Amino acid sequence: MPAPVSPPQTFTAWCNSHLRKAGTQIENIEEDFRDGLKLMLLLEVISGERLAKPERGKMRVHKISNVNKALHYITSKGVKLVSIGAEEIVDGNAKMTLGMIWTIILRFAIQDISVEETSAKEGLFCGARGRLLPTRMSTFRTFTLSYTTRHHTVVLYH
């Protein structure tokens, strides 16, 4: 049986499926978005819109500025980024980076999909909850609250 795929691997693959359209990719999701450049490019590719011009400097202040531009763009689309700041992304905080990418996936890839009056997000939630209920993990209520619960993630991947 193949080894389970981790959230960083899954999110990296999703990002790369879009970044390849711009002729680039990432290797390490916690590291490769730290300067904000590929994050901004990812948002441009998936949205079809141009973001503000990025800073090209290598200093921390330039990286924070670029990530802030990306985060501002995300929030301008009505997405709430709870406790995710530019400093956490620039510092390589894996939890915050993965949370940000999950939020981007929900907004730009899943939110607008629907089949027979059921949104893709509702379908994903129902499927995930169905896998967790037999394991007595009935606390699974929403993706937002349950994403950080390691046990839920492990059960979903097995």
PDB file of C-alpha atoms in Angstrom, residues 14-125:
ATOM      1  CA  TRP A  14      -1.749  21.898  -6.190  1.00  0.00           C
ATOM      2  CA  CYS A  15       0.415  25.033  -6.256  1.00  0.00           C
ATOM      3  CA  ASN A  16       2.731  23.532  -8.868  1.00  0.00           C
ATOM      4  CA  SER A  17      -0.176  22.572 -11.110  1.00  0.00           C
ATOM      5  CA  HIS A  18      -0.862  26.309 -11.395  1.00  0.00           C
ATOM      6  CA  LEU A  19       2.677  27.694 -11.191  1.00  0.00           C
ATOM      7  CA  ARG A  20       3.779  25.513 -14.133  1.00  0.00           C
ATOM      8  CA  LYS A  21       1.479  27.638 -16.297  1.00  0.00           C
ATOM      9  CA  ALA A  22       3.878  30.513 -15.543  1.00  0.00           C
ATOM     10  CA  GLY A  23       6.967  28.370 -16.140  1.00  0.00           C
ATOM     11  CA  THR A  24       7.981  27.825 -12.525  1.00  0.00           C
ATOM     12  CA  GLN A  25       7.268  25.643  -9.510  1.00  0.00           C
ATOM     13  CA  ILE A  26       8.024  25.255  -5.822  1.00  0.00           C
ATOM     14  CA  GLU A  27       9.907  22.487  -4.033  1.00  0.00           C
ATOM     15  CA  ASN A  28       9.214  23.294  -0.383  1.00  0.00           C
ATOM     16  CA  ILE A  29       5.952  25.036   0.452  1.00  0.00           C
ATOM     17  CA  GLU A  30       7.239  26.401   3.774  1.00  0.00           C
ATOM     18  CA  GLU A  31      10.322  27.955   2.151  1.00  0.00           C
ATOM     19  CA  ASP A  32       9.424  28.911  -1.402  1.00  0.00           C
ATOM     20  CA  PHE A  33       6.686  31.443  -0.564  1.00  0.00           C
ATOM     21  CA  ARG A  34       8.814  33.267   2.014  1.00  0.00           C
ATOM     22  CA  ASP A  35       9.851  36.124  -0.296  1.00  0.00           C
ATOM     23  CA  GLY A  36       6.275  36.538  -1.567  1.00  0.00           C
ATOM     24  CA  LEU A  37       7.243  36.428  -5.254  1.00  0.00           C
ATOM     25  CA  LYS A  38       5.915  32.965  -6.080  1.00  0.00           C
ATOM     26  CA  LEU A  39       2.916  33.546  -3.837  1.00  0.00           C
ATOM     27  CA  MET A  40       2.035  36.660  -5.819  1.00  0.00           C
ATOM     28  CA  LEU A  41       2.595  34.766  -9.076  1.00  0.00           C
ATOM     29  CA  LEU A  42       0.349  31.911  -7.902  1.00  0.00           C
ATOM     30  CA  LEU A  43      -2.445  34.365  -7.136  1.00  0.00           C
ATOM     31  CA  GLU A  44      -2.032  36.006 -10.542  1.00  0.00           C
ATOM     32  CA  VAL A  45      -2.203  32.645 -12.320  1.00  0.00           C
ATOM     33  CA  ILE A  46      -5.267  31.348 -10.487  1.00  0.00           C
ATOM     34  CA  SER A  47      -7.162  34.641 -10.576  1.00  0.00           C
ATOM     35  CA  GLY A  48      -6.206  35.889 -14.013  1.00  0.00           C
ATOM     36  CA  GLU A  49      -5.582  39.321 -12.480  1.00  0.00           C
ATOM     37  CA  ARG A  50      -2.413  41.382 -12.040  1.00  0.00           C
ATOM     38  CA  LEU A  51      -1.282  42.138  -8.516  1.00  0.00           C
ATOM     39  CA  ALA A  52       0.712  45.166  -7.433  1.00  0.00           C
ATOM     40  CA  LYS A  53       4.313  45.232  -8.640  1.00  0.00           C
ATOM     41  CA  PRO A  54       6.503  43.143  -6.313  1.00  0.00           C
ATOM     42  CA  GLU A  55       9.578  44.399  -4.505  1.00  0.00           C
ATOM     43  CA  ARG A  56      12.759  42.876  -5.963  1.00  0.00           C
ATOM     44  CA  GLY A  57      15.016  43.409  -2.970  1.00  0.00           C
ATOM     45  CA  LYS A  58      16.289  40.551  -0.808  1.00  0.00           C
ATOM     46  CA  MET A  59      15.873  42.191   2.580  1.00  0.00           C
ATOM     47  CA  ARG A  60      13.224  41.094   5.088  1.00  0.00           C
ATOM     48  CA  VAL A  61      11.295  44.324   4.584  1.00  0.00           C
ATOM     49  CA  HIS A  62      10.954  43.559   0.845  1.00  0.00           C
ATOM     50  CA  LYS A  63       9.749  40.022   1.545  1.00  0.00           C
ATOM     51  CA  ILE A  64       7.187  41.255   4.079  1.00  0.00           C
ATOM     52  CA  SER A  65       5.992  43.861   1.594  1.00  0.00           C
ATOM     53  CA  ASN A  66       5.471  41.208  -1.107  1.00  0.00           C
ATOM     54  CA  VAL A  67       3.639  38.816   1.190  1.00  0.00           C
ATOM     55  CA  ASN A  68       1.502  41.711   2.442  1.00  0.00           C
ATOM     56  CA  LYS A  69       0.563  42.519  -1.171  1.00  0.00           C
ATOM     57  CA  ALA A  70      -0.533  38.917  -1.659  1.00  0.00           C
ATOM     58  CA  LEU A  71      -2.469  38.850   1.622  1.00  0.00           C
ATOM     59  CA  HIS A  72      -4.110  42.171   0.786  1.00  0.00           C
ATOM     60  CA  TYR A  73      -5.218  40.772  -2.562  1.00  0.00           C
ATOM     61  CA  ILE A  74      -6.703  37.698  -0.846  1.00  0.00           C
ATOM     62  CA  THR A  75      -8.616  39.813   1.673  1.00  0.00           C
ATOM     63  CA  SER A  76      -9.801  42.135  -1.117  1.00  0.00           C
ATOM     64  CA  LYS A  77     -11.652  39.108  -2.505  1.00  0.00           C
ATOM     65  CA  GLY A  78     -13.641  38.817   0.728  1.00  0.00           C
ATOM     66  CA  VAL A  79     -11.504  36.095   2.281  1.00  0.00           C
ATOM     67  CA  LYS A  80     -10.816  36.293   6.011  1.00  0.00           C
ATOM     68  CA  LEU A  81      -7.280  35.349   6.974  1.00  0.00           C
ATOM     69  CA  VAL A  82      -7.493  34.723  10.697  1.00  0.00           C
ATOM     70  CA  SER A  83      -4.124  35.048  12.452  1.00  0.00           C
ATOM     71  CA  ILE A  84      -2.146  34.787   9.203  1.00  0.00           C
ATOM     72  CA  GLY A  85       0.311  37.629   8.846  1.00  0.00           C
ATOM     73  CA  ALA A  86       3.150  38.365   6.462  1.00  0.00           C
ATOM     74  CA  GLU A  87       5.759  37.846   9.181  1.00  0.00           C
ATOM     75  CA  GLU A  88       4.635  34.246   9.763  1.00  0.00           C
ATOM     76  CA  ILE A  89       4.908  33.421   6.055  1.00  0.00           C
ATOM     77  CA  VAL A  90       8.298  35.171   5.724  1.00  0.00           C
ATOM     78  CA  ASP A  91       9.544  33.289   8.810  1.00  0.00           C
ATOM     79  CA  GLY A  92       8.529  29.975   7.217  1.00  0.00           C
ATOM     80  CA  ASN A  93       5.798  29.113   9.726  1.00  0.00           C
ATOM     81  CA  ALA A  94       4.505  25.856   8.220  1.00  0.00           C
ATOM     82  CA  LYS A  95       1.122  25.932   9.977  1.00  0.00           C
ATOM     83  CA  MET A  96       0.351  29.465   8.820  1.00  0.00           C
ATOM     84  CA  THR A  97       1.612  28.846   5.286  1.00  0.00           C
ATOM     85  CA  LEU A  98      -0.493  25.698   4.917  1.00  0.00           C
ATOM     86  CA  GLY A  99      -3.502  27.493   6.389  1.00  0.00           C
ATOM     87  CA  MET A 100      -3.070  30.303   3.887  1.00  0.00           C
ATOM     88  CA  ILE A 101      -2.793  27.872   0.956  1.00  0.00           C
ATOM     89  CA  TRP A 102      -5.858  25.971   2.164  1.00  0.00           C
ATOM     90  CA  THR A 103      -7.759  29.261   2.294  1.00  0.00           C
ATOM     91  CA  ILE A 104      -6.616  30.075  -1.259  1.00  0.00           C
ATOM     92  CA  ILE A 105      -7.730  26.630  -2.450  1.00  0.00           C
ATOM     93  CA  LEU A 106     -11.151  27.066  -0.828  1.00  0.00           C
ATOM     94  CA  ARG A 107     -11.632  30.519  -2.348  1.00  0.00           C
ATOM     95  CA  PHE A 108     -10.163  30.147  -5.809  1.00  0.00           C
ATOM     96  CA  ALA A 109     -10.548  26.454  -6.638  1.00  0.00           C
ATOM     97  CA  ILE A 110     -13.469  25.085  -4.664  1.00  0.00           C
ATOM     98  CA  GLN A 111     -15.887  27.895  -3.820  1.00  0.00           C
ATOM     99  CA  ASP A 112     -17.319  28.363  -7.313  1.00  0.00           C
ATOM    100  CA  ILE A 113     -17.797  24.659  -8.143  1.00  0.00           C
ATOM    101  CA  SER A 114     -21.217  23.075  -7.662  1.00  0.00           C
ATOM    102  CA  VAL A 115     -22.983  19.924  -8.797  1.00  0.00           C
ATOM    103  CA  GLU A 116     -26.740  19.484  -8.465  1.00  0.00           C
ATOM    104  CA  GLU A 117     -27.115  22.362  -5.990  1.00  0.00           C
ATOM    105  CA  THR A 118     -24.317  21.080  -3.721  1.00  0.00           C
ATOM    106  CA  SER A 119     -21.177  23.175  -3.567  1.00  0.00           C
ATOM    107  CA  ALA A 120     -17.816  21.480  -3.839  1.00  0.00           C
ATOM    108  CA  LYS A 121     -16.976  22.673  -0.325  1.00  0.00           C
ATOM    109  CA  GLU A 122     -20.155  21.051   1.048  1.00  0.00           C
ATOM    110  CA  GLY A 123     -19.374  17.864  -0.875  1.00  0.00           C
ATOM    111  CA  LEU A 124     -15.824  17.728   0.472  1.00  0.00           C
ATOM    112  CA  PHE A 125     -17.065  18.350   3.997  1.00  0.00           C
TER     113      PHE A 125
END
